[in-house]
PDB file of C-alpha atoms in Angstrom:
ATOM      1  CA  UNK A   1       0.000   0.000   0.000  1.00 67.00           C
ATOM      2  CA  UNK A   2       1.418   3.472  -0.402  1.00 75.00           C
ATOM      3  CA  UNK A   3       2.368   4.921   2.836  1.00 83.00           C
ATOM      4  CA  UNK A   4       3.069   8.853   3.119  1.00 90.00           C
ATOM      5  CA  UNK A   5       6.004   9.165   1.821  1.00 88.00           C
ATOM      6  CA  UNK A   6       4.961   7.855  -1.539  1.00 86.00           C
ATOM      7  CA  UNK A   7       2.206   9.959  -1.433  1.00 90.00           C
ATOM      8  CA  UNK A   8       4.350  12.729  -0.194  1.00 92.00           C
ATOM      9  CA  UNK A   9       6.713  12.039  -3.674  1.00 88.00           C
ATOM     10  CA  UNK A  10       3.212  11.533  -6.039  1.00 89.00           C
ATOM     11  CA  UNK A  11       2.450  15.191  -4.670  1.00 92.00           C
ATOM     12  CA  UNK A  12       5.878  16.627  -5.157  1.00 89.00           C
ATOM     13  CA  UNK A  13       6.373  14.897  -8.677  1.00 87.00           C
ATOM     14  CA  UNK A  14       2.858  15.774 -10.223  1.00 91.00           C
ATOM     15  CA  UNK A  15       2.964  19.522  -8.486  1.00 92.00           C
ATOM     16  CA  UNK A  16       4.773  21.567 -10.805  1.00 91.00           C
ATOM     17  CA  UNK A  17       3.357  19.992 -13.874  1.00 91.00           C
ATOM     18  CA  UNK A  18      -0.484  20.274 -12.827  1.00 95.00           C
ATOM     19  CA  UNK A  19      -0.444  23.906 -10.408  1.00 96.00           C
ATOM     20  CA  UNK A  20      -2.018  26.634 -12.656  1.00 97.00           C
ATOM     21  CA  UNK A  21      -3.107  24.240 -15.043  1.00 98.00           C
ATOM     22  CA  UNK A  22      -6.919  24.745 -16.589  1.00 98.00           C
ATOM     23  CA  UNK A  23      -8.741  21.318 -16.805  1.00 98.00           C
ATOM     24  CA  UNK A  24     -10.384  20.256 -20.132  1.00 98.00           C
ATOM     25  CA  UNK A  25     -12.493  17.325 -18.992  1.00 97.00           C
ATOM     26  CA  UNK A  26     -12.362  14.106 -16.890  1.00 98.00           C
ATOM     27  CA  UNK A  27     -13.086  10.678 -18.314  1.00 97.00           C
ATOM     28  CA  UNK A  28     -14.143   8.052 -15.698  1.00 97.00           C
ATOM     29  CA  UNK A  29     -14.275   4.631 -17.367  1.00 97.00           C
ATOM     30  CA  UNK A  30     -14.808   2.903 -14.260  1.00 96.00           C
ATOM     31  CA  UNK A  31     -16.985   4.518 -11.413  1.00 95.00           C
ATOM     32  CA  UNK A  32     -16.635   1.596  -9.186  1.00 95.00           C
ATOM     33  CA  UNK A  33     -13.953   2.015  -6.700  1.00 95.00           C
ATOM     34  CA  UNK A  34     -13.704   1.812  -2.684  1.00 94.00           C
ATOM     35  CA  UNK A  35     -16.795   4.870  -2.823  1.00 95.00           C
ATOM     36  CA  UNK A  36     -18.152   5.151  -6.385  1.00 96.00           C
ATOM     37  CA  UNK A  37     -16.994   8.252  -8.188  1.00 97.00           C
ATOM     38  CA  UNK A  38     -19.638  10.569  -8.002  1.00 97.00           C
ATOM     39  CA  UNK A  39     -21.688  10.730 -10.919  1.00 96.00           C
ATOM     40  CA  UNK A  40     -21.019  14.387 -11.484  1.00 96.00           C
ATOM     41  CA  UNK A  41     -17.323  14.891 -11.277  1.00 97.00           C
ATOM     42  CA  UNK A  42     -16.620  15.526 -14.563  1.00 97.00           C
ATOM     43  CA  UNK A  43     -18.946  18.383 -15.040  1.00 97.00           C
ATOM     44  CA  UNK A  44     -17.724  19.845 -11.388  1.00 97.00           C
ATOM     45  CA  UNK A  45     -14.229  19.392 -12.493  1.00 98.00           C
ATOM     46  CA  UNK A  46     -14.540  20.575 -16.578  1.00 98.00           C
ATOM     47  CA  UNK A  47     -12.892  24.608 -16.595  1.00 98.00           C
ATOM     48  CA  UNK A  48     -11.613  24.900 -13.423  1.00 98.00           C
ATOM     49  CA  UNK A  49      -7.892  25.531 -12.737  1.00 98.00           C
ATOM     50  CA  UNK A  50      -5.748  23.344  -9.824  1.00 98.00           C
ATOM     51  CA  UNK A  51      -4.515  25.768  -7.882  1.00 98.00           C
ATOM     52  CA  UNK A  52      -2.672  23.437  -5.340  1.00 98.00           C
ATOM     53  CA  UNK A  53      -1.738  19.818  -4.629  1.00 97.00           C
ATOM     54  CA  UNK A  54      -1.796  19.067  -1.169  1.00 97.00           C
ATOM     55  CA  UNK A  55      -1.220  15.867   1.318  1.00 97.00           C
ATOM     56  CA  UNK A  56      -3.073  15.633   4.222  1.00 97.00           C
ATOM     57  CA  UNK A  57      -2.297  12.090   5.781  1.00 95.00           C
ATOM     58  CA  UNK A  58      -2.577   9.678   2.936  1.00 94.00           C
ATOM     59  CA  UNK A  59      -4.801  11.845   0.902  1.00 96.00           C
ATOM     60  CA  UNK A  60      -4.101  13.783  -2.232  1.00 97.00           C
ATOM     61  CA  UNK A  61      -5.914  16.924  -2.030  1.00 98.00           C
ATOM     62  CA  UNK A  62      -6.063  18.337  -5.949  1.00 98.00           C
ATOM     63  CA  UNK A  63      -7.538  21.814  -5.167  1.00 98.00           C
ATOM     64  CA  UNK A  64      -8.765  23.641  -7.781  1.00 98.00           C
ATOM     65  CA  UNK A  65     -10.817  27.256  -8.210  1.00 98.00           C
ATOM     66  CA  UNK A  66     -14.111  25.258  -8.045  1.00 98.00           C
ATOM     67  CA  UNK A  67     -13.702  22.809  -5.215  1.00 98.00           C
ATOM     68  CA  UNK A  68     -11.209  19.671  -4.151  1.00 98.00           C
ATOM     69  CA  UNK A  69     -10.791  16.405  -5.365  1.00 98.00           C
ATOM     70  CA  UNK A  70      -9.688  13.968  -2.908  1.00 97.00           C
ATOM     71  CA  UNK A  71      -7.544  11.003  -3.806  1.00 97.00           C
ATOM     72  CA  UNK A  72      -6.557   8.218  -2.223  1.00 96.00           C
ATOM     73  CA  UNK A  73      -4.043   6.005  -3.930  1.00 93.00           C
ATOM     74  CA  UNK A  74      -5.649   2.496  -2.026  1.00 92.00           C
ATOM     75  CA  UNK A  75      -3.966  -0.555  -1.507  1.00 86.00           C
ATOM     76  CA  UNK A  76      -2.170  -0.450  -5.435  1.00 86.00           C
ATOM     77  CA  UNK A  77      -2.981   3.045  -6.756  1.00 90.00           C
ATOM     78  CA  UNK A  78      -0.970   5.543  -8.580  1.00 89.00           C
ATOM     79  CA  UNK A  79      -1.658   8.517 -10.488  1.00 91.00           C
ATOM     80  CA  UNK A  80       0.847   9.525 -13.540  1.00 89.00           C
ATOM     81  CA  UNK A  81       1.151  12.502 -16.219  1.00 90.00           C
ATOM     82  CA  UNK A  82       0.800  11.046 -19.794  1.00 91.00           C
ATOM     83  CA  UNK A  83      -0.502  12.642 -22.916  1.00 92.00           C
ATOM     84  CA  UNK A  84      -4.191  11.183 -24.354  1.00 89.00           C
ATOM     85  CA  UNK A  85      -1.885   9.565 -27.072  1.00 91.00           C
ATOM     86  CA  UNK A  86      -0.997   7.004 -24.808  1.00 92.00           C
ATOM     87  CA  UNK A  87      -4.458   4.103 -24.931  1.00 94.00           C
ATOM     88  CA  UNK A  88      -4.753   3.468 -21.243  1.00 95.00           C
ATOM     89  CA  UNK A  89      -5.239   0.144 -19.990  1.00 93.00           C
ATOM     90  CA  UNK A  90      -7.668  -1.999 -18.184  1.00 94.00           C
ATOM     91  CA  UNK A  91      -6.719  -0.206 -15.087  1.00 95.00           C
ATOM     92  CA  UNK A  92      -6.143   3.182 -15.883  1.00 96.00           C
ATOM     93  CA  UNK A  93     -10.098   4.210 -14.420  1.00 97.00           C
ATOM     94  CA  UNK A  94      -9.726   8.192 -14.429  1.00 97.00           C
ATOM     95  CA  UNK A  95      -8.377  10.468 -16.927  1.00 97.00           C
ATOM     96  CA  UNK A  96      -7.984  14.135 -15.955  1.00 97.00           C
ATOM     97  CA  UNK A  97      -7.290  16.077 -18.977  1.00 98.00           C
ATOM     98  CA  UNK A  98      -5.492  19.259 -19.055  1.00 97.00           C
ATOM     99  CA  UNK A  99      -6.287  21.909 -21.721  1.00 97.00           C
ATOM    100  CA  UNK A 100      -2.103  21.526 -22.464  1.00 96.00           C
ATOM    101  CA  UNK A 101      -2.407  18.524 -23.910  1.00 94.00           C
ATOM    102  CA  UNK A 102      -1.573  16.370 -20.613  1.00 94.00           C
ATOM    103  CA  UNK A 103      -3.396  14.102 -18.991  1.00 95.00           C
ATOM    104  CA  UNK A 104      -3.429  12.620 -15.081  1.00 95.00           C
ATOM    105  CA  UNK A 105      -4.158   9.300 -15.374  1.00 95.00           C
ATOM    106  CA  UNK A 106      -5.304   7.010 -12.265  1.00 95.00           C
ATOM    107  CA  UNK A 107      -4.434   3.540 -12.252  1.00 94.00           C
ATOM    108  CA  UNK A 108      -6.003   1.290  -9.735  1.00 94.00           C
ATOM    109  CA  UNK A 109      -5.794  -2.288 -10.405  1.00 93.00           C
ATOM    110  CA  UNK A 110      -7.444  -3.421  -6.785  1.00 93.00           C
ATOM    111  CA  UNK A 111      -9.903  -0.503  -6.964  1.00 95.00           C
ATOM    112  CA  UNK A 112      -9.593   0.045  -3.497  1.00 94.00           C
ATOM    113  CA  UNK A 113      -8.859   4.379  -3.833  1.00 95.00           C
ATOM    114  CA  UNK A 114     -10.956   6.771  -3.680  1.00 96.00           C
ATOM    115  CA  UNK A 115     -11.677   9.818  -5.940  1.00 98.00           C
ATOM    116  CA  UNK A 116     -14.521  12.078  -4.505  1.00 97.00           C
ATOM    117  CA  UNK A 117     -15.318  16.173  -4.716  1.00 97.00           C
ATOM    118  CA  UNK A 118     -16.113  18.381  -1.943  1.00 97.00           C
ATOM    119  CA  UNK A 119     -16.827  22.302  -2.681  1.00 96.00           C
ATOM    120  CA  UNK A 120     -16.423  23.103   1.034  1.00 95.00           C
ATOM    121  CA  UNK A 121     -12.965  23.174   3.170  1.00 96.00           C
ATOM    122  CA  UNK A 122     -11.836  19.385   2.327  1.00 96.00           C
ATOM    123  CA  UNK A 123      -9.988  19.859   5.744  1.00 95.00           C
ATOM    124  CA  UNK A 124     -13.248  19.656   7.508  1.00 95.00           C
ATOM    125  CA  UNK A 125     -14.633  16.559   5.037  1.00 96.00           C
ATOM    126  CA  UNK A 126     -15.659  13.282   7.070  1.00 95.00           C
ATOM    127  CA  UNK A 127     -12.736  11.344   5.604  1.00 95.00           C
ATOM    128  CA  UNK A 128     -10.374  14.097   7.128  1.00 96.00           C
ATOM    129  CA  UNK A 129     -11.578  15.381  10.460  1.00 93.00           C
ATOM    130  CA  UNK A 130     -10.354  13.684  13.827  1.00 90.00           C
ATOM    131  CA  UNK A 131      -7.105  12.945  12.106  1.00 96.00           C
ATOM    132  CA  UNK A 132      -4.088  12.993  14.500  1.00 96.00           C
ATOM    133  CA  UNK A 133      -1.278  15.705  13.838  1.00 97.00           C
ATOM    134  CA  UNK A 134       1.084  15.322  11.047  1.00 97.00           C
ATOM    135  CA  UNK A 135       4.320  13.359  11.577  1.00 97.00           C
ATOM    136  CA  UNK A 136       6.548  16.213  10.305  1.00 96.00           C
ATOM    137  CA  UNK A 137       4.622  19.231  11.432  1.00 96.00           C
ATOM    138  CA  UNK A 138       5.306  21.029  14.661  1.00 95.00           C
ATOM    139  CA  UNK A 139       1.983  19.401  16.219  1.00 95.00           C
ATOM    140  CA  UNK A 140       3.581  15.994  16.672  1.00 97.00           C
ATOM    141  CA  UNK A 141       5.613  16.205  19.803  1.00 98.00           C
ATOM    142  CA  UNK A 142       6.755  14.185  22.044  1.00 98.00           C
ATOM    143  CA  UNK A 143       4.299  15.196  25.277  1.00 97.00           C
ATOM    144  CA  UNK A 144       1.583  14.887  22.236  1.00 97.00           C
ATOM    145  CA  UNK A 145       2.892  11.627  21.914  1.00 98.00           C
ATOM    146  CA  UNK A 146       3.422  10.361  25.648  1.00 98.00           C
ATOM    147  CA  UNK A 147      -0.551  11.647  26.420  1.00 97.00           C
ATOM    148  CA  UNK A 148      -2.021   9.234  24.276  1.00 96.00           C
ATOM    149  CA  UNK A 149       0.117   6.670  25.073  1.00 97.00           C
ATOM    150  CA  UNK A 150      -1.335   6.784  28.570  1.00 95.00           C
ATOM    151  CA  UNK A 151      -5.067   6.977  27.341  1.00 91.00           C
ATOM    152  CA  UNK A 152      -4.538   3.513  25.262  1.00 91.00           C
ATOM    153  CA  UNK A 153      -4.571  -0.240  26.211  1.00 92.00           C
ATOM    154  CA  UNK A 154      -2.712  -1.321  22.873  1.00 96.00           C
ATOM    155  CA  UNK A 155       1.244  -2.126  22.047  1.00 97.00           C
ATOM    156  CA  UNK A 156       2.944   0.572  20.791  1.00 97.00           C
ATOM    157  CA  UNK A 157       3.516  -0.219  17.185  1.00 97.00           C
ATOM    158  CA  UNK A 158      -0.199  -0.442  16.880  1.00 96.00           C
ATOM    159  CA  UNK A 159       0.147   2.912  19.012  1.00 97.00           C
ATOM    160  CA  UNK A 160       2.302   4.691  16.269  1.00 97.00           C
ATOM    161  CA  UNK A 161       0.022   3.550  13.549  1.00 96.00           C
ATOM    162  CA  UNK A 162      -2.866   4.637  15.291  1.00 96.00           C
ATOM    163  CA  UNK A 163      -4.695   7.729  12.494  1.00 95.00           C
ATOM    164  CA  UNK A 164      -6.309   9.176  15.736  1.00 95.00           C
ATOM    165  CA  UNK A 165      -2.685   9.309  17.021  1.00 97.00           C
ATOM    166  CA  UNK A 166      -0.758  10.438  14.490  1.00 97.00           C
ATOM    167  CA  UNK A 167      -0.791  10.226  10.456  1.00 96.00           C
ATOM    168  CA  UNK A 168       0.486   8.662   8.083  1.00 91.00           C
ATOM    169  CA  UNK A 169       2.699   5.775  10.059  1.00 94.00           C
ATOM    170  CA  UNK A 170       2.109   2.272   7.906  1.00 90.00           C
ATOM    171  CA  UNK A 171       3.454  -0.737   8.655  1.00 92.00           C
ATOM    172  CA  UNK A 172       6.954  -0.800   7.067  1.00 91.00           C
ATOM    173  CA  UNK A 173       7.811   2.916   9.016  1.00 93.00           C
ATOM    174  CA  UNK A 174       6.234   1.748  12.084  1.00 96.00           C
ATOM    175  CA  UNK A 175       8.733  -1.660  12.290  1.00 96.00           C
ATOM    176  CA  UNK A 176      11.914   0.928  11.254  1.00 96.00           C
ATOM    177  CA  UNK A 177      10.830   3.947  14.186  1.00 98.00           C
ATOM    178  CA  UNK A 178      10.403   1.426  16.484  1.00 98.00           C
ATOM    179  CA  UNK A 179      13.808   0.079  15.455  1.00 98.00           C
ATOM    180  CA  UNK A 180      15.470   3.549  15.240  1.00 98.00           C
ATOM    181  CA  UNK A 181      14.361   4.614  18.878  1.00 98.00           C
ATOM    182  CA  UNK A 182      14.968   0.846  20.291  1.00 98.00           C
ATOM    183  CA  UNK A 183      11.635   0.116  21.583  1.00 98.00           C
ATOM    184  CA  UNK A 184      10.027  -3.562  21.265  1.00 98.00           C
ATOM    185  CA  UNK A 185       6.808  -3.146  19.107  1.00 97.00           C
ATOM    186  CA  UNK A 186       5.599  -5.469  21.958  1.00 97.00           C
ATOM    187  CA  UNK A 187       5.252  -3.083  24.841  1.00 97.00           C
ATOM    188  CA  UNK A 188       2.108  -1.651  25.897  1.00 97.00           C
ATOM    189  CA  UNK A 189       1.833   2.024  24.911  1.00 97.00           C
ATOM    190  CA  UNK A 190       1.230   2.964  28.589  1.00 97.00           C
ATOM    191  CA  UNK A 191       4.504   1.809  29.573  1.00 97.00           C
ATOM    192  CA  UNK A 192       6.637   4.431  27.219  1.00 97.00           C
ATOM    193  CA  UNK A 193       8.390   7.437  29.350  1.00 97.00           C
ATOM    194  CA  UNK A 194       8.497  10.838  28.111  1.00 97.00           C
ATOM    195  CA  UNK A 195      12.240   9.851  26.673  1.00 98.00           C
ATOM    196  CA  UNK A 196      11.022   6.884  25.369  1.00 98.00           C
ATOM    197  CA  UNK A 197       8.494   8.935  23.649  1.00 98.00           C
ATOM    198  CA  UNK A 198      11.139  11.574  22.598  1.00 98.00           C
ATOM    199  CA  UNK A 199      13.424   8.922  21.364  1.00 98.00           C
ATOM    200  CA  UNK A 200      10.373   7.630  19.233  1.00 98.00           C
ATOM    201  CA  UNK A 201       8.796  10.890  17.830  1.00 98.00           C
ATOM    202  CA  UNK A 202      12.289  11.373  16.230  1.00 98.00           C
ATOM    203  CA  UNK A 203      12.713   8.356  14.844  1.00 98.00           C
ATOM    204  CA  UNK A 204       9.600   8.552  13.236  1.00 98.00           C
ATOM    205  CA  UNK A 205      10.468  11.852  11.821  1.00 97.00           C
ATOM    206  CA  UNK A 206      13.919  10.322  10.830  1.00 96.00           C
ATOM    207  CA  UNK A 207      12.748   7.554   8.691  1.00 94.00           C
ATOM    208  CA  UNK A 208       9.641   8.921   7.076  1.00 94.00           C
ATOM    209  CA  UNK A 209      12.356  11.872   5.855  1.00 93.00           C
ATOM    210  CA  UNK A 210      14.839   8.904   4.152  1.00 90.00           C
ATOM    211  CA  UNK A 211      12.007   7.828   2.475  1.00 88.00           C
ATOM    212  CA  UNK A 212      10.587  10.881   1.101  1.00 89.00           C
ATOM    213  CA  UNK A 213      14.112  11.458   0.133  1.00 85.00           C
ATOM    214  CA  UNK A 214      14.581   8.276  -1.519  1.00 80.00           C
ATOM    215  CA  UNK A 215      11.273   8.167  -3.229  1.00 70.00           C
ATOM    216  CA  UNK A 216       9.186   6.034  -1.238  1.00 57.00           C
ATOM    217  CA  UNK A 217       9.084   2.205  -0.481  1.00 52.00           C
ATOM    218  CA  UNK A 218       8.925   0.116  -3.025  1.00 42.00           C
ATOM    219  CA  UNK A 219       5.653  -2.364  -2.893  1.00 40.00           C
ATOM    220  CA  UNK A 220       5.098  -4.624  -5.783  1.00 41.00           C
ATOM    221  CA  UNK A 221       2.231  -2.232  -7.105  1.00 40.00           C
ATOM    222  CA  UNK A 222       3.491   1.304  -6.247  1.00 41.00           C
ATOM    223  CA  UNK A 223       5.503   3.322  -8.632  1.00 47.00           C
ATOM    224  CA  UNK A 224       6.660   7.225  -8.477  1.00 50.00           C
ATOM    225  CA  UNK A 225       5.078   9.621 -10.444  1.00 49.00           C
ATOM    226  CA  UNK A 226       7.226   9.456 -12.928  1.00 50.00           C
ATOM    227  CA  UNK A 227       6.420   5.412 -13.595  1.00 52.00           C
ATOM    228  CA  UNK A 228       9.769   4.947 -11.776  1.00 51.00           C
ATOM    229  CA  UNK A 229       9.960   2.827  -8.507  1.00 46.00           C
ATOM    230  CA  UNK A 230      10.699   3.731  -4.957  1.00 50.00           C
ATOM    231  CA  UNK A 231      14.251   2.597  -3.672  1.00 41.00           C
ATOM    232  CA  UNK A 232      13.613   3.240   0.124  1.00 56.00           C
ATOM    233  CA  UNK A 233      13.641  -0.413   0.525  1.00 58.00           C
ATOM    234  CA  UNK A 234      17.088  -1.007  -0.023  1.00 58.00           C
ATOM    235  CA  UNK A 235      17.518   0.819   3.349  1.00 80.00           C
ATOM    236  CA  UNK A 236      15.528  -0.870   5.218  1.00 89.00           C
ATOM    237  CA  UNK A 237      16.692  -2.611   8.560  1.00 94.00           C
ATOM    238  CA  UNK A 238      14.255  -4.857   9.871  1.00 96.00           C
ATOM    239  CA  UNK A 239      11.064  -4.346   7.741  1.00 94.00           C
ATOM    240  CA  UNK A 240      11.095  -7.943   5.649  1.00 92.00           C
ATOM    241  CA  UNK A 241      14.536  -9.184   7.161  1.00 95.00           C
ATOM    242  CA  UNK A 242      13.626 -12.096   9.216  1.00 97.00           C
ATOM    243  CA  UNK A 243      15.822 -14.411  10.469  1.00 97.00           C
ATOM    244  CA  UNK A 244      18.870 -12.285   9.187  1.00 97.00           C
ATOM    245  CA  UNK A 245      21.233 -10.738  11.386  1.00 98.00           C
ATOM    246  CA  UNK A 246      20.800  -7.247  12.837  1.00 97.00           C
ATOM    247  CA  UNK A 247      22.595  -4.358  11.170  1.00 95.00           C
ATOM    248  CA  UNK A 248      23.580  -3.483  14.726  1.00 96.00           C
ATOM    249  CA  UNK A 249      24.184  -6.656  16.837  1.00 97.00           C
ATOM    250  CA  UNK A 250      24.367  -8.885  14.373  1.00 97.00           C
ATOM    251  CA  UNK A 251      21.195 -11.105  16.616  1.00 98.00           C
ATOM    252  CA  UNK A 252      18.687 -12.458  14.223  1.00 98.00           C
ATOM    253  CA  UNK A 253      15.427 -10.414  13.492  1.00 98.00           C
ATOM    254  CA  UNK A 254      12.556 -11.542  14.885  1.00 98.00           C
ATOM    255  CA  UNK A 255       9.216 -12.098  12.757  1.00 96.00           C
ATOM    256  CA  UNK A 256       5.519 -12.049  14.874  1.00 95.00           C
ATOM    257  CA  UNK A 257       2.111 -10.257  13.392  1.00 94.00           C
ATOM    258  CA  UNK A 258       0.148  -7.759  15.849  1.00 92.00           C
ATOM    259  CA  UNK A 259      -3.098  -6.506  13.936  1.00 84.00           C
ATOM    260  CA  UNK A 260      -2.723  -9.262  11.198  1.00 86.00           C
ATOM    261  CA  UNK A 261      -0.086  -7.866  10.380  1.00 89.00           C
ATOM    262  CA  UNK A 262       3.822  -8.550  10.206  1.00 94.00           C
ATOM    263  CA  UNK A 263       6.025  -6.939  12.608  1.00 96.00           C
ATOM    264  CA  UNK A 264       9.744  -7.391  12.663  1.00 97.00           C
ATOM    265  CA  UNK A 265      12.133  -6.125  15.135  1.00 98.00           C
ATOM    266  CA  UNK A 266      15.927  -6.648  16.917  1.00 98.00           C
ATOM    267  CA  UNK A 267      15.231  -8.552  20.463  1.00 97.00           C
ATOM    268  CA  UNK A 268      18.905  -7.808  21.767  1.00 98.00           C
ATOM    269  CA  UNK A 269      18.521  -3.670  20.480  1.00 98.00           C
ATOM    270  CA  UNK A 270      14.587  -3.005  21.055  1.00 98.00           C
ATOM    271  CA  UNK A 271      13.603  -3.327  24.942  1.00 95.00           C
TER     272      UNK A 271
END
C-alpha cells in the first residue's frame, strides 16, 4: 500500500506539472472504486484551474478554483502525467485532462482508492476530520505523543500507527521507528516514558524523511510519479529481514504479526 512518503513524492512529482493548469475534462471509465466516483465529477471538475496539490495524511488533495478532489491512492494506486496519445489500460479508471495537452491518469488495479469532490474546506470533510497531527509538522511532539500513550490499552507499534494518534505511520515505518528509537513493538503504549516517547517521535520523523528522500518504499504495485519505482527499501533494517542478522548486533530479526499484520524487530537492540 502506499504509505506517506509515496504519497508525499506523487504530490511533489505531479505539483509543478499540474499547479495553474486549466482542466479540459475528466473521463471516468470505471466509477466503481472503494466509494463510487460521483456521478457528477466531470462536469464539477470541466474549466476549473488546480490551484494546489496538497497531502493531508494519505490523501491527495487536488484543489482547484471550483472545489477539491480527494484522492486516495488504495492498496495499489498511482496517479501519472501522460498525454491522451498514450491508450490506457484496463486499469487506468480516471483520466484528468489538461487543456495543455496532458493528462493525469489514475491507475487502480485493486480498486480500493478513492476519488470524490467536496466544494467546502476538504480539511473539515468526514474522511479528514479527527485525524491525529502530522508526523513532520510542529503538532507531533513528544508530550503529544506520551498523552495518548497513557489513554490507550494497545502495544505501541499499533500505538504509532494509530490515524487518531498520528498520520500517516504504515506498517513498514512503524517496524523501522520502532527500530530507530529501540523500543520492542511489543510493549504496551502505557509503559513508554516521556524519553522513550522523545526517542520515538524522532525516529519517526527520521525515517519517514529517508524515504521521502529516496522516493518512497517500493511495494510490488506502487511506482513514483514518474512510472519509476521507490528505492527506500534497499535501506531498510528490519522491515522484511527475518531471520537475518541485525545491522547493529548482528542477533537475528525476529518475525511475529500484531493486527494481522507482520512486525519485525531486533530482540537484543529493542527493549
Amino acid at each position: 500500500m502506499p504509505e506517506l512518503p509515496e504519497v508525499e513524492t506523487t504530490c511533489s512529482g505531479i505539483r509543478p506539472l499540474l499547479q495553474g493548469q486549466r482542466i479540459a475534462g475528466v473521463i471516468v471509465r470505471q466509477r466503481r472504486l472503494r466509494q463510487p466516483i460521483p456521478a457528477r465529477l466531470p462536469q464539477q471538475m470541466r474549466g476549473a484551474t488546480i490551484t494546489a496539490i496538497e497531502r493531508r495524511a494519505k490523501y491527495i488533495l487536488l484543489r482547484t478554483t471550483a472545489g477539491t478532489a480527494l484522492l486516495h491512492l488504495g492498496m495499489s494506486g498511482s496517479l501519472r502525467l501522460t498525454t491522451a496519445a498514450e491508450k490506457p489500460t484496463a486499469h487506468d479508471h480516471v483520466d484528468i485532462v489538461l487543456t495543455n495537452g496532458s493528462v493525469l491518469r489514475l491507475r487502480d488495479p485493486r480498486r480500493f482508492g478513492l476519488l470524490l469532490w467536496t466544494q467546502r474546506d476538504p480539511l473539515e470533510h468526514r474522511l479528514l476530520q479527527g485525524l491525529g497531527p502530522e508526523p513532520l509538522e510542529a503538532g507531533f511532539t513528544a508530550e503529544v505523543l506520551w498523552q495518548q500513550a497513557q489513554r490507550r490499552r494497545v502495544a505501541v507499534k499499533q500505538l504509532t500507527m494509530d490515524g487518531h494518534v498520528v498520520v500517516g505511520v504504515g506498517n513498514i515505518y512503524a517496524s523501522e521507528a520502532l527500530f530507530g528509537a529501540g523500543i520492542d513493538p511489543r510493549r504496551q503504549a502505557a509503559t513508554l516514558t516521556r524519553n522513550e516517547c522523545r526517542r520515538l517521535v524522532t525516529a519517526i520523523r527520521k525515517v519517514l524523511q529517508a524515504a521521502i528522500r529516496q522516493g518512497g518504499t517500493t511495494l510490488r504495485d506502487f511506482t513514483a510519479s514518474d512510472g519509476r519505482p521507490g528505492y527506500f527499501r534497499q535501506h531498510l533494517k528490519v522491515y522484511g529481514r527475518g531471520g537475518e542478522p541485525c545491522t547493529r548486533c548482528h542477533t537475528p530479526i525476529a518475525t511475529l504479526r500484531q493486527g494481522q499484520r507482520a512486525s519485525y524487530y531486533c530482540p537484543h537492540c529493542q527493549q
